[in-house]
Every structure is written in structure tokens, then in C-alpha cells.
PDB file of C-alpha atoms and ligand atoms in Angstrom:
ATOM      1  CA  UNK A   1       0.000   0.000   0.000  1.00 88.00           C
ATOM      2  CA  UNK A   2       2.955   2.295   0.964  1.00 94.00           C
ATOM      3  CA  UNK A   3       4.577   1.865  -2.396  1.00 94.00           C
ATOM      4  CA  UNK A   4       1.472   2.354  -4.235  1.00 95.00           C
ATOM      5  CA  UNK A   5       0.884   5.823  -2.834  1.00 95.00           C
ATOM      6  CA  UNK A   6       3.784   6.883  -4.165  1.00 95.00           C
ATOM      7  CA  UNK A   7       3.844   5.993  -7.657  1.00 95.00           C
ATOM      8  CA  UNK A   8       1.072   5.493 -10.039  1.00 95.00           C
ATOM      9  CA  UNK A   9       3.162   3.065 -12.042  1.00 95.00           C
ATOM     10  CA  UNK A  10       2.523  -0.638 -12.150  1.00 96.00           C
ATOM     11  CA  UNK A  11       5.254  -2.521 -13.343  1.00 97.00           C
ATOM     12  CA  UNK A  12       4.690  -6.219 -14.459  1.00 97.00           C
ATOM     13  CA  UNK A  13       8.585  -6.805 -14.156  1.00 97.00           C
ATOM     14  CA  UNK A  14      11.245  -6.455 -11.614  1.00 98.00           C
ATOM     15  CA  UNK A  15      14.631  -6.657 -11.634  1.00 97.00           C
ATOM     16  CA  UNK A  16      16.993  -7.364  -8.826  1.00 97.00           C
ATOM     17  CA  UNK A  17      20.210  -5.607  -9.335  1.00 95.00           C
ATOM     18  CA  UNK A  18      23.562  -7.380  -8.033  1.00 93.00           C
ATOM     19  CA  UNK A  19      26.812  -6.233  -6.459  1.00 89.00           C
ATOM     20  CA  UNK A  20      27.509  -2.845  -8.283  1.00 86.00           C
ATOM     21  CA  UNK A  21      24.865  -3.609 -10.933  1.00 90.00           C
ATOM     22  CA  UNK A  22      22.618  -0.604 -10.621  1.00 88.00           C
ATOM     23  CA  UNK A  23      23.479   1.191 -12.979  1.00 90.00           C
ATOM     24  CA  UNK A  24      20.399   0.064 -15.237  1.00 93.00           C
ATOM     25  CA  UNK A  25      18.029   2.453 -13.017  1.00 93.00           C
ATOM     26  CA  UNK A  26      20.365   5.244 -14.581  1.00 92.00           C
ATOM     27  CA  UNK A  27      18.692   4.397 -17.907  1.00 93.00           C
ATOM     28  CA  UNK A  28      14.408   4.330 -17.077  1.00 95.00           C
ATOM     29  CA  UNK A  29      12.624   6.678 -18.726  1.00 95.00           C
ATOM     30  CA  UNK A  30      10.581   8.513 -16.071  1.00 94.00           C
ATOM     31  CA  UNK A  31      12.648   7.339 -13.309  1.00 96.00           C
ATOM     32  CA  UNK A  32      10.500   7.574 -10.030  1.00 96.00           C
ATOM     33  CA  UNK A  33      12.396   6.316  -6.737  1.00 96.00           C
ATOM     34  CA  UNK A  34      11.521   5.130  -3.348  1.00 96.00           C
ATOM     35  CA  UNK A  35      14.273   4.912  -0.384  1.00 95.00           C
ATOM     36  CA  UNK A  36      13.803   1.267   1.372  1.00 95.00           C
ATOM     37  CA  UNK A  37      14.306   3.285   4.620  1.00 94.00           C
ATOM     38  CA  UNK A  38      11.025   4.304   3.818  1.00 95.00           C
ATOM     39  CA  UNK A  39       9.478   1.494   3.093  1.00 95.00           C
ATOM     40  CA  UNK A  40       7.584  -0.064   6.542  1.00 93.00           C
ATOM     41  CA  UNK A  41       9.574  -3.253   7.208  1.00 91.00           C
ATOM     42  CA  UNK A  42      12.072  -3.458   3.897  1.00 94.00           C
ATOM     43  CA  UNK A  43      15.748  -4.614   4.845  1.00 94.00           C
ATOM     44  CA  UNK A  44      18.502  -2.320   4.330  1.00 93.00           C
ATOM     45  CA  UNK A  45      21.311  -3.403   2.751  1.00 90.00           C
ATOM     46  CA  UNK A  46      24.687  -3.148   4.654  1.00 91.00           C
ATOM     47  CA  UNK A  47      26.450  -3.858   1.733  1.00 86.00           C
ATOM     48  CA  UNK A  48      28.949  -1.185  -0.862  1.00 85.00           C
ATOM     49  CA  UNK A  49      27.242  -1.523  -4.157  1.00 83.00           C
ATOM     50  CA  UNK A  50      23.885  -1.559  -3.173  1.00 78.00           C
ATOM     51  CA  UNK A  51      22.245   1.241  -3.265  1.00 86.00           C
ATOM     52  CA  UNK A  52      19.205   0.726  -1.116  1.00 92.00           C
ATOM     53  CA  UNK A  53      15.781   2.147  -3.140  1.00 94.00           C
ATOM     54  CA  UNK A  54      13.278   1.061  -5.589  1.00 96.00           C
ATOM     55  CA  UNK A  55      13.547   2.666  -8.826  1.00 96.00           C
ATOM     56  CA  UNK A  56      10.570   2.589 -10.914  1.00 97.00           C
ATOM     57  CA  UNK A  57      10.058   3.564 -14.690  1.00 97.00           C
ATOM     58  CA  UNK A  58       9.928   2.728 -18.203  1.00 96.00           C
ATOM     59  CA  UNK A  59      13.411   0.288 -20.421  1.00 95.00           C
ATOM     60  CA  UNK A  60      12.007   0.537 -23.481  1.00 92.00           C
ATOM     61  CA  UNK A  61       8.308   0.289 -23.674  1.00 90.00           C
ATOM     62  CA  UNK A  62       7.397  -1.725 -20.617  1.00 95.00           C
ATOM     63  CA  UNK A  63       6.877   0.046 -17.249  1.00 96.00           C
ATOM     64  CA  UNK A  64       9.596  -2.026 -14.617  1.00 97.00           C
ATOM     65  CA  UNK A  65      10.776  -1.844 -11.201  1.00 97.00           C
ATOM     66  CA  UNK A  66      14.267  -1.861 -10.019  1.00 97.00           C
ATOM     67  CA  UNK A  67      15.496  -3.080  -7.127  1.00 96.00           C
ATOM     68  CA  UNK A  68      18.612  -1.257  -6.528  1.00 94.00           C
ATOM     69  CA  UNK A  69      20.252  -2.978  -3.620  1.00 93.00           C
ATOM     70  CA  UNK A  70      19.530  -6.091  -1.851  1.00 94.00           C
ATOM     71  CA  UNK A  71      20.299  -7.582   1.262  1.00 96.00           C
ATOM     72  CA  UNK A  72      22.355 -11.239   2.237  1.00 97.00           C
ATOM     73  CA  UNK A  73      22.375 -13.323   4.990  1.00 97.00           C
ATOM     74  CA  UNK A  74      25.657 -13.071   5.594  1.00 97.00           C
ATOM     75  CA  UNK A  75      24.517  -9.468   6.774  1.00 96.00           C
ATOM     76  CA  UNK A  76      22.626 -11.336  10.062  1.00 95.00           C
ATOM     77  CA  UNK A  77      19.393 -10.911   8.204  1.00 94.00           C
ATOM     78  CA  UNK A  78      17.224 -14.284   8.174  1.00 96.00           C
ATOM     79  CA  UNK A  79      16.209 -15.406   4.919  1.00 97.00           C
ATOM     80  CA  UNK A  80      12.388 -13.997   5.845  1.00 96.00           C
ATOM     81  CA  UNK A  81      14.173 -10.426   5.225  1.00 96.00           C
ATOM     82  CA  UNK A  82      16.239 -11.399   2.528  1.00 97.00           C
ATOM     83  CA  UNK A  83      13.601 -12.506   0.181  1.00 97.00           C
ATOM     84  CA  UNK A  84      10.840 -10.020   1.882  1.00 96.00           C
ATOM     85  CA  UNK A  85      10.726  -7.691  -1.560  1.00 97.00           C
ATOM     86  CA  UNK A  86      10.231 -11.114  -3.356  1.00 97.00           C
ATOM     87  CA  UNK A  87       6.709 -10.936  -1.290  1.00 96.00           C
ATOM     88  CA  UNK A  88       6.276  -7.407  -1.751  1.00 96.00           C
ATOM     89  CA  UNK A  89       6.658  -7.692  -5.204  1.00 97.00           C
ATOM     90  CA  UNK A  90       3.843 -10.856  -5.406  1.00 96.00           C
ATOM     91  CA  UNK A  91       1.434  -8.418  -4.130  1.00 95.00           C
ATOM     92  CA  UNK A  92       2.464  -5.508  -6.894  1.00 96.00           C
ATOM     93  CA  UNK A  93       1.331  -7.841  -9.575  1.00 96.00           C
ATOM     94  CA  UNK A  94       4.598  -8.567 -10.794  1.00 97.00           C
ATOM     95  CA  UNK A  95       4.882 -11.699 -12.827  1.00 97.00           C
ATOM     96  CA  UNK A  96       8.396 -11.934 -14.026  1.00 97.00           C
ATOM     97  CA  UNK A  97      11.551 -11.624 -11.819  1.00 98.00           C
ATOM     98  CA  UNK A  98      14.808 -10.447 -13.175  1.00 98.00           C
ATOM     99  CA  UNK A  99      17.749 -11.138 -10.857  1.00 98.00           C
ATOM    100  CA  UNK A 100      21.194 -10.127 -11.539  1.00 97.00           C
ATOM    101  CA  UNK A 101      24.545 -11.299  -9.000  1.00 97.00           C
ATOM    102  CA  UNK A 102      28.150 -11.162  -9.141  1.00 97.00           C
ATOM    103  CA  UNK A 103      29.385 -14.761  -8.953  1.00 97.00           C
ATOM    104  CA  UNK A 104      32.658 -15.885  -8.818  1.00 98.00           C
ATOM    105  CA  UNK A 105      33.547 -18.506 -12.233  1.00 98.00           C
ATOM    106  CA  UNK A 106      34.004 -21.832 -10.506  1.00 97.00           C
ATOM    107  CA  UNK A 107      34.663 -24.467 -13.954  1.00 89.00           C
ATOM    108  CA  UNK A 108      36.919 -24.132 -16.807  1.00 91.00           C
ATOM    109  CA  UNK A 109      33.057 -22.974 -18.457  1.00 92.00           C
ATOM    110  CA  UNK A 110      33.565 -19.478 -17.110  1.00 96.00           C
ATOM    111  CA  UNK A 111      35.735 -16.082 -17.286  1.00 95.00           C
ATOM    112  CA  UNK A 112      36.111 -13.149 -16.086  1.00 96.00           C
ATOM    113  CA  UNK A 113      33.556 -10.879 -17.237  1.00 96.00           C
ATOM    114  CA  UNK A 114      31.570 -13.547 -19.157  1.00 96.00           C
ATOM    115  CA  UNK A 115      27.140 -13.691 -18.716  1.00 97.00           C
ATOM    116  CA  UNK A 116      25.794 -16.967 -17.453  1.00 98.00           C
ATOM    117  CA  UNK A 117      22.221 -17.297 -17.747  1.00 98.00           C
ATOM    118  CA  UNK A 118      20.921 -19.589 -14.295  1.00 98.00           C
ATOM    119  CA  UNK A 119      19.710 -23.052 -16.241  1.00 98.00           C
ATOM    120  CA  UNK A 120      19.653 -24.259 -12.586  1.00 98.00           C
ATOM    121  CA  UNK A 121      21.315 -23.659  -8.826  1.00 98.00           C
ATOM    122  CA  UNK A 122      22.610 -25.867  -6.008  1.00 98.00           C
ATOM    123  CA  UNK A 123      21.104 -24.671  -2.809  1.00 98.00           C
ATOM    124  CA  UNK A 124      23.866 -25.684  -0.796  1.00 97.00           C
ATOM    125  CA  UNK A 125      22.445 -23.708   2.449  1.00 97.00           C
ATOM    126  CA  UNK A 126      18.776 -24.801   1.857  1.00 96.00           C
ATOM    127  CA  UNK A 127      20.073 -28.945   1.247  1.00 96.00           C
ATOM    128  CA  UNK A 128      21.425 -28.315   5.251  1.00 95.00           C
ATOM    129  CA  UNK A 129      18.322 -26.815   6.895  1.00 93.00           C
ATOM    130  CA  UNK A 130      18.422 -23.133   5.438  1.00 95.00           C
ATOM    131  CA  UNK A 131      15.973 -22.337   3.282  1.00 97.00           C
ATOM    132  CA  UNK A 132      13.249 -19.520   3.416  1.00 97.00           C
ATOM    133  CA  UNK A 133       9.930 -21.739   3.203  1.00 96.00           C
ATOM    134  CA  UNK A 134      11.146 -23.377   6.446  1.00 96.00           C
ATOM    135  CA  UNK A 135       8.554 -22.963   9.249  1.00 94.00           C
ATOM    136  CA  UNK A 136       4.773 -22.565   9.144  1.00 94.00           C
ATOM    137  CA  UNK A 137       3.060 -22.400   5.774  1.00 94.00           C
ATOM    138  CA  UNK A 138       0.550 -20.949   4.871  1.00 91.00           C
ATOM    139  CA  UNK A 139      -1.312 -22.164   1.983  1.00 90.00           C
ATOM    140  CA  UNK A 140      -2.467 -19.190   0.573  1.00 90.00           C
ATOM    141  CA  UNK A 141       0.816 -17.873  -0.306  1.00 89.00           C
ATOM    142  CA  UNK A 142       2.175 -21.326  -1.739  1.00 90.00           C
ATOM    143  CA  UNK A 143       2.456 -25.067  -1.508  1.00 91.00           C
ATOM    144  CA  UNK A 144       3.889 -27.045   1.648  1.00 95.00           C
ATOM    145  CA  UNK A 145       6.201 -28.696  -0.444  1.00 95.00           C
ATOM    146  CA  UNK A 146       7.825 -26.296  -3.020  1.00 94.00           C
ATOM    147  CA  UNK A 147       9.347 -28.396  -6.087  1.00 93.00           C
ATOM    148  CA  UNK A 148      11.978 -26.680  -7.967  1.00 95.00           C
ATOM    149  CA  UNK A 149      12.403 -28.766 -11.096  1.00 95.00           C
ATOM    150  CA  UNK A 150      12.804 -25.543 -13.119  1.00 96.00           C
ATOM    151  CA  UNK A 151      13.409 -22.349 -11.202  1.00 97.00           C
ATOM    152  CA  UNK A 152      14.582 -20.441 -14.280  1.00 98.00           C
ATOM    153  CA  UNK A 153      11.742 -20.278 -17.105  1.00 97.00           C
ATOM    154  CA  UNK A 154      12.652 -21.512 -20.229  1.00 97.00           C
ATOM    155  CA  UNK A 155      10.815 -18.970 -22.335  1.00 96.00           C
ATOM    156  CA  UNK A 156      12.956 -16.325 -20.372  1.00 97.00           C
ATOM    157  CA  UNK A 157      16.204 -18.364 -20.809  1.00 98.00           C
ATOM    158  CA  UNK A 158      16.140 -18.445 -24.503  1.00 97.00           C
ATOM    159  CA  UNK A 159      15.140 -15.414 -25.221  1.00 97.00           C
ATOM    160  CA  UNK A 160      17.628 -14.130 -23.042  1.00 97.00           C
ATOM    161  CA  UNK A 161      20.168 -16.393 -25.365  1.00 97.00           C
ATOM    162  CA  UNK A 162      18.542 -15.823 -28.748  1.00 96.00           C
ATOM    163  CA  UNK A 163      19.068 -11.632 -27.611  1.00 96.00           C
ATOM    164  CA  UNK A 164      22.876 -11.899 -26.794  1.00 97.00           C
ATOM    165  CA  UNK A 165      23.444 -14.085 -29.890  1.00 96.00           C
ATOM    166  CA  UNK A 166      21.273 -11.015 -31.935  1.00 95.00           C
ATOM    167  CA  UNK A 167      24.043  -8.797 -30.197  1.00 94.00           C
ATOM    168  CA  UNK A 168      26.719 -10.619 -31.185  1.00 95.00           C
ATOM    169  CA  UNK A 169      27.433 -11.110 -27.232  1.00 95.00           C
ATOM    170  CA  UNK A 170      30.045 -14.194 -27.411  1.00 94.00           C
ATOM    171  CA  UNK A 171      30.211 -14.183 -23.700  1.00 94.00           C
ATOM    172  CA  UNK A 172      26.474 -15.479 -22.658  1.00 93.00           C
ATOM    173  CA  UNK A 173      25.965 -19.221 -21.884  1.00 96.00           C
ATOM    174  CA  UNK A 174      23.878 -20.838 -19.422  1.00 97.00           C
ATOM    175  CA  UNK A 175      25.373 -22.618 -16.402  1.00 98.00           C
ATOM    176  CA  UNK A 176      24.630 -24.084 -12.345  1.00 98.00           C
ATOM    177  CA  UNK A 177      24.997 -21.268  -9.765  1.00 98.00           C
ATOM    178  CA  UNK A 178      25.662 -22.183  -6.345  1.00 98.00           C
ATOM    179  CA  UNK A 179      24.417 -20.619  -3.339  1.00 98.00           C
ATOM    180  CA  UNK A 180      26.581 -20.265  -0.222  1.00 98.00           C
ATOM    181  CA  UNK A 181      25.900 -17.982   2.451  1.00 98.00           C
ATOM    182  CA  UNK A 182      29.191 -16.034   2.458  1.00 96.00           C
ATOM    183  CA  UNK A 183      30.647 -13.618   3.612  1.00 98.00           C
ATOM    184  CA  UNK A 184      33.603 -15.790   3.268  1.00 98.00           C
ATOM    185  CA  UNK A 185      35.034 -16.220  -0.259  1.00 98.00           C
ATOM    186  CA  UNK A 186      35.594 -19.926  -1.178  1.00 98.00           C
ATOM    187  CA  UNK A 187      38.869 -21.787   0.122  1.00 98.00           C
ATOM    188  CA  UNK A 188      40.646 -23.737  -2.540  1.00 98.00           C
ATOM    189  CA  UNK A 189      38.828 -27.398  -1.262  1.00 98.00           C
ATOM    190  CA  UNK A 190      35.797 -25.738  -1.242  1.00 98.00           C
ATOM    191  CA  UNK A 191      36.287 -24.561  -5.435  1.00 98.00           C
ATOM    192  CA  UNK A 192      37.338 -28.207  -6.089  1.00 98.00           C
ATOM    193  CA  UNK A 193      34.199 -29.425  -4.202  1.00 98.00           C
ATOM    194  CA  UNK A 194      31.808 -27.246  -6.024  1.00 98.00           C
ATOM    195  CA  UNK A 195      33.400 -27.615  -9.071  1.00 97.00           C
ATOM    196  CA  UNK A 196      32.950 -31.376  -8.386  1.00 97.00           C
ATOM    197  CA  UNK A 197      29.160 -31.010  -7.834  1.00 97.00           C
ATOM    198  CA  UNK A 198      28.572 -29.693 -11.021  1.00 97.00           C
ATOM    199  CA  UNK A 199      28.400 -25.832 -10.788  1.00 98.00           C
ATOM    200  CA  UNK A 200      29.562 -23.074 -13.032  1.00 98.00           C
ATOM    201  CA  UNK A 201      29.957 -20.565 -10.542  1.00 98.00           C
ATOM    202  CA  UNK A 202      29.088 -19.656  -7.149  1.00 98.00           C
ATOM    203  CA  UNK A 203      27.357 -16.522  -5.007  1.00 98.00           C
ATOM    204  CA  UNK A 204      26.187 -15.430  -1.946  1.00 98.00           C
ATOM    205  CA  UNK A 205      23.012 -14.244  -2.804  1.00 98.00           C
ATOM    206  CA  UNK A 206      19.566 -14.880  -5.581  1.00 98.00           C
ATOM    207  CA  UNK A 207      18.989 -18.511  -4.577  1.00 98.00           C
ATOM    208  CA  UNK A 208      16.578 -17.536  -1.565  1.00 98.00           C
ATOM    209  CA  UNK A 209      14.873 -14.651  -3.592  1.00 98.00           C
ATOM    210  CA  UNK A 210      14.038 -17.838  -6.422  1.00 98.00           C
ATOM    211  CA  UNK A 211      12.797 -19.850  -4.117  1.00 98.00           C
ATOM    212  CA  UNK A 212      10.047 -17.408  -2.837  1.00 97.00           C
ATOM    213  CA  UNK A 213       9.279 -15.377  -5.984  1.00 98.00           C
ATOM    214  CA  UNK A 214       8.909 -19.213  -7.476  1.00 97.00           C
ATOM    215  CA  UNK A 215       6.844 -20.798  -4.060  1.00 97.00           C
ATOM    216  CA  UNK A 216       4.599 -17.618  -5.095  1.00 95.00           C
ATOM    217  CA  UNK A 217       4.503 -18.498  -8.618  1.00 95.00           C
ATOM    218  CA  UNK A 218       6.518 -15.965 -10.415  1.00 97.00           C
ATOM    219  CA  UNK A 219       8.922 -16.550 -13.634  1.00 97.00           C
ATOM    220  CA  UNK A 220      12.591 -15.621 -12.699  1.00 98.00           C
ATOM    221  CA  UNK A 221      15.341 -15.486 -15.187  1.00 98.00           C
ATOM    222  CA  UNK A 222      18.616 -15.052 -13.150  1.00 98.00           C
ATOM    223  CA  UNK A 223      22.260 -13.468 -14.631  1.00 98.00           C
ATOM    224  CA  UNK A 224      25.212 -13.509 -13.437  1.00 97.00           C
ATOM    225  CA  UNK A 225      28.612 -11.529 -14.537  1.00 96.00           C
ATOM    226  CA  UNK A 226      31.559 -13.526 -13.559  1.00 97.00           C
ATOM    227  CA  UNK A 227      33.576 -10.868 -11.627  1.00 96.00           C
ATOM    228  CA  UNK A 228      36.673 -13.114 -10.716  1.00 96.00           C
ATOM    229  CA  UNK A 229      37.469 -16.893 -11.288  1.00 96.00           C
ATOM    230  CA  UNK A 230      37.336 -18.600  -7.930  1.00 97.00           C
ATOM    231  CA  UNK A 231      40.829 -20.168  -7.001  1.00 97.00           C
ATOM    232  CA  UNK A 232      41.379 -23.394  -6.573  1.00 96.00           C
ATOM    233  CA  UNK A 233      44.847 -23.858  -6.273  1.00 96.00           C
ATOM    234  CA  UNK A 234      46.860 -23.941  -2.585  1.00 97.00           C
ATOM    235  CA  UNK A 235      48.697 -21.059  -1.575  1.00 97.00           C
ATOM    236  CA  UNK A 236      47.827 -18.635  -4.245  1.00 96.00           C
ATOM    237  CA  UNK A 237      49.289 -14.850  -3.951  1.00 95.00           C
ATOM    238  CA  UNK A 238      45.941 -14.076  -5.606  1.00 94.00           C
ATOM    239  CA  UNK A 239      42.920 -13.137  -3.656  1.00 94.00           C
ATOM    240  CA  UNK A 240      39.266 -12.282  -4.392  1.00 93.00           C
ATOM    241  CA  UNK A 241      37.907  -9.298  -3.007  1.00 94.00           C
ATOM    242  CA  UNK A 242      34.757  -7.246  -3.074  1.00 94.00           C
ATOM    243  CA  UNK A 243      36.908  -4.455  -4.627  1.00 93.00           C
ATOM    244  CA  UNK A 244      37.606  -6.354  -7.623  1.00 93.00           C
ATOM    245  CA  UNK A 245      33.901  -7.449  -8.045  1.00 93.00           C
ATOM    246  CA  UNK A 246      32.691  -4.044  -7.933  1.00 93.00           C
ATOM    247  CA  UNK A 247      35.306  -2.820 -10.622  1.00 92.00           C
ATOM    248  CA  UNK A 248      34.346  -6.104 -12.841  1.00 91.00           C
ATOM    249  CA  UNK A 249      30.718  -4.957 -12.432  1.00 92.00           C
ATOM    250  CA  UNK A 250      31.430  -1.380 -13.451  1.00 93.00           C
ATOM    251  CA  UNK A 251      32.948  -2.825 -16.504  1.00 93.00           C
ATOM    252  CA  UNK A 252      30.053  -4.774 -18.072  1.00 93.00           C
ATOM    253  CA  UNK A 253      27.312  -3.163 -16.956  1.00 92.00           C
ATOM    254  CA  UNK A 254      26.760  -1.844 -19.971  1.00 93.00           C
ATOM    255  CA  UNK A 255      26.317  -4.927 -21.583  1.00 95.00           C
ATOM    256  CA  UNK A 256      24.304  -6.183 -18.979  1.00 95.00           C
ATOM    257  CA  UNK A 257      21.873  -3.098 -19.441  1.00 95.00           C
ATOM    258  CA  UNK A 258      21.865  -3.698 -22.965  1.00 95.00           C
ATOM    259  CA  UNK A 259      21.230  -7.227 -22.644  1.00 96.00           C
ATOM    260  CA  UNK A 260      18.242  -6.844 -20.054  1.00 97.00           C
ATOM    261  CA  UNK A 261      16.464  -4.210 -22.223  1.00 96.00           C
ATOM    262  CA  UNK A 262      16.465  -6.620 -25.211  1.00 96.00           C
ATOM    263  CA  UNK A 263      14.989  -9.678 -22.690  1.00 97.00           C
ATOM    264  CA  UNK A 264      12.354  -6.795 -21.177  1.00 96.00           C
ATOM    265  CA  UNK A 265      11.386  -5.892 -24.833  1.00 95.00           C
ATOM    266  CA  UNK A 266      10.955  -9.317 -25.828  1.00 95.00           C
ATOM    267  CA  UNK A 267       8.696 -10.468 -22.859  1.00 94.00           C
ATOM    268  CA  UNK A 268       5.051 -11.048 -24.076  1.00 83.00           C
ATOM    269  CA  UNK A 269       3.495 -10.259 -20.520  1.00 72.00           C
ATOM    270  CA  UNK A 270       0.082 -11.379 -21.967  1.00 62.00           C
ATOM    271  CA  UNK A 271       1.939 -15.015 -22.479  1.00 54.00           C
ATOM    272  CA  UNK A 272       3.010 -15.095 -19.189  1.00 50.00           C
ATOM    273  CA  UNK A 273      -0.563 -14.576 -17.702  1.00 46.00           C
ATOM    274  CA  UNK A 274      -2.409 -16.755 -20.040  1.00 41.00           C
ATOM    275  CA  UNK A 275       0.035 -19.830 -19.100  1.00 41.00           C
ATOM    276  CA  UNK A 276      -1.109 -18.716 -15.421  1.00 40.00           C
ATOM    277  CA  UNK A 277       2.077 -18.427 -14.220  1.00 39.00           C
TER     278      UNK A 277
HETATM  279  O1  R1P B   1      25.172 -11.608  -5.296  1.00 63.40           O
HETATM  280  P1  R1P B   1      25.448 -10.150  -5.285  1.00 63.40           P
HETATM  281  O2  R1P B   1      24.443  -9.386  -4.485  1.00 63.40           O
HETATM  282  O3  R1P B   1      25.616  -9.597  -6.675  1.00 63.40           O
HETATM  283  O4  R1P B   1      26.847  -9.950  -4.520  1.00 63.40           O
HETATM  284  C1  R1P B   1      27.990 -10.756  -4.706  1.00 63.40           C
HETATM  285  O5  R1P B   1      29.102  -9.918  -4.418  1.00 63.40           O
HETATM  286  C2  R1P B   1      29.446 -10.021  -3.017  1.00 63.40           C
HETATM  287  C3  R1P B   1      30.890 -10.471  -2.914  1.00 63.40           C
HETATM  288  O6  R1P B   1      31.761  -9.576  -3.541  1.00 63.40           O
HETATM  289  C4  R1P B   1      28.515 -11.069  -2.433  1.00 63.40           C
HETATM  290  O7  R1P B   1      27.428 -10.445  -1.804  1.00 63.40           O
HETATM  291  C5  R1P B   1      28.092 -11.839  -3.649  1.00 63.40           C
HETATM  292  O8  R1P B   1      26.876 -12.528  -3.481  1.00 63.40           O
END
């Protein structure tokens, strides 16, 4: 109700915006913004890179909201607040769910600056006990038992493949993300082990917000730009940082802007609701 009053727009997509990846609210026509500090109940994000409001307004010719800044649970937030806009954003009438990460490149599949398209994720934290839907459900807002045989819609996926192939964009694929909590980067063992398991690259964040936005039926397409190859080998003089993430980020988010305007302009929103999803 709060973010209604303040904006007469009603966007039909959202997208999440990773570490550093805000920049696409720079380019909505109309650009209309709410500060989550204003918002009763939305987390804040703790985090450099995220900005911390809603930006709402028109890519192209669809009306979207941005989310400009989300929060982790490495932060001390409980999933509940971590995937609370996910909820908000059910009762705006938003149907599809765009969410962009950093992700570190975990395979020989990935580099540095390359776009991987989610085809699927390894909830590492949710396979142990931590998952958002744990705890009382209520069936009005979802199932009991949530399947996720496919969390990223394949509509969305290829046409966000058959638009970076239009571009000419050699450096979009799809691949496995892996959620871990953070905030630690990955330890050698650990890159071998999740390399093992079958991922493409690993994050600390998106996995909850799927798992909600898809318990409460909405189509996500997930992105992520492969800041920095995870490393895997012992005693290494390099060392991931968040500084290096955000530079990476700066870097392509051009391309990613262009990328996601070509996916928003080729989502038929009246296909979407007569599939009922
Ligand atoms: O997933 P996003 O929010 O893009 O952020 C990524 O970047 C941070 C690490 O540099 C972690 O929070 C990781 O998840």
C-alpha cells in the first residue's frame, strides 16, 4: 500500500540488481524512486554496491521496477528479510523476476567478465536446513512442499540467449549457480568441491529470492557476470575481493543493461498470464 501511494506506475517486471549492478536504473525513462528506509519493514542493505531504493520507470516500452540494492544473509538478516521484496513484489502484480549477482567462475566454463544465464542452482544452504519456506506455511501464499524442477523459465532463458546471440554477445551461456551464504570467499577445497558437484559458478546471494518469488509463482530469469574466477589452487598470492567485483561490475554493466532491455522488450506479458504463471 505504501509503495502504491507513491507511484502510479505498475510494473509487471522487476529486476533485482547485483553487487555494483545498478546502474540500469540510470537508464528508465521517467525514473520515479523510493528509499527502502522508507518502506515499513524493507531490509537495508549493509552492503557497498547496493544502493538501497526502488527505482521505478519505463526500459524501453514496458513500465519495470528496479530493485537497486539487496540484502544477504551473511549481513545477520534471516532469509524472511532477505527474500521479503520477493513478497512485496507478489502483491504488486509482478509476474516476471529479473535477478542479476556477481558470482565468482568456478569451472573451466567461465571467465572473467563472461554472462551466465541460471539453467539451474545448487542450494547448498537450503540442502542443510536453510531455506526460506522453512517454518509454518501458509497455503495461501504457496504449496507445503515447493518443487523446484525448473526455477529459471525456459521462455525467459532463450530469449535471453537468442538476444545476446542477436548482439553478437560471445560471452552469454547458461550454467549451475551455487548458493553459499558467504561472507567468506571460497577456500581452494571448497572450489574443487563445487566444481565437483557440477556448478559453473558460485554466489552469496539470488537462490533464496528464487525460491520465494517461485513458491509464489513468479517466472525468474537469473544473470550472473563472472567478476573473478574462484581459485582453486593452494597457496595462491591471488585473492578475491569485493573491490575487484565491484570494478568487474562497473565494466560490463553496460552490456548487462543492454542485454536486459532486449529480454524486457521481448517479454510477451500477456503469455506469461495466459500460461497462469
Ligand atoms: O550476489 P550479489 O548481491 O551480486 O553480490 C555478490 O558480491 C558479493 C561479494 O563480492 C557477495 O554479496 C556476492 O553474493
Amino acid at each position: 500500500d505504501y509503495i502504491f501511494s507513491k507511484t502510479a506506475q505498475r510494473p509487471k517486471i522487476a529486476i533485482v540488481c547485483g553487487s555494483g549492478l545498478g546502474g540500469i536504473t540510470g537508464i528508465l525513462k521517467d525514473p520515479e524512486l523510493i528509499s527502502y528506509k522508507d518502506i515499513p519493514n524493507f531490509p537495508i542493505s549493509s552492503v557497498p554496491g547496493h544502493a538501497g531504493k526502488l527505482v521505478f520507470g519505463k526500459l524501453g516500452n514496458k513500465d519495470v521496477v528496479c530493485m537497486s540494492g539487496r540484502v544477504h544473509a551473511y549481513e545477520g538478516q534471516p532469509l524472511w528479510k532477505v527474500t521479503f521484496a520477493m513478497r512485496v513484489f507478489d502483491s504488486m502484480g509482478i509476474k516476471v523476476v529479473i535477478l542479476t549477482n556477481a558470482a565468482g567462475g568456478v569451472g573451466e566454463k567461465t571467465k572473467e567478465g563472461d554472462l551466465i544465464i541460471l539453467k539451474d542452482h545448487i542450494n547448498l544452504p537450503g540442502l542443510c536446513g536453510f531455506n526460506p519456506l522453512v517454518g509454518l506455511n501458509d497455503e495461501r501464499f504457496g504449496a507445503r512442499f515447493q518443487e523446484t524442477t525448473v526455477c529459471y523459465d525456459k521462455e525467459l532463458r532463450d530469449i535471453a540467449l537468442k538476444m545476446a546471440k542477436d548482439c553478437k554477445m560471445d560471452f552469454v551461456c547458461e550454467g549451475v549457480y551455487i548458493y553459499q551464504v558467504g561472507p567468506t570467499f571460497e577456500s581452494p577445497s571448497e572450489v574443487k568441491f563445487l566444481k565437483l558437484i557440477g556448478g559453473d559458478m558460485v554466489g552469496m546471494s539470488t537462490v533464496p529470492e528464487v525460491v520465494v518469488a517461485r513458491h509464489r509463482g513468479m517466472r525468474c530469469l537469473g544473470i550472473s557476470l563472472i567478476t573473478n574466477k574462484c581459485i582453486d589452487v593452494f597457496d595462491s598470492n591471488k585473492k578475491p575481493n569485493h573491490e575487484e567485483v565491484l570494478e568487474l561490475s562497473k565494466q560490463r554493466s553496460c552490456e548487462l543493461q543492454k542485454l536486459i532491455s532486449k529480454i524486457v522488450d521481448a517479454i510477451s506479458l500477456e503469455q506469461a498470464s495466459a500460461c497462469g504463471i
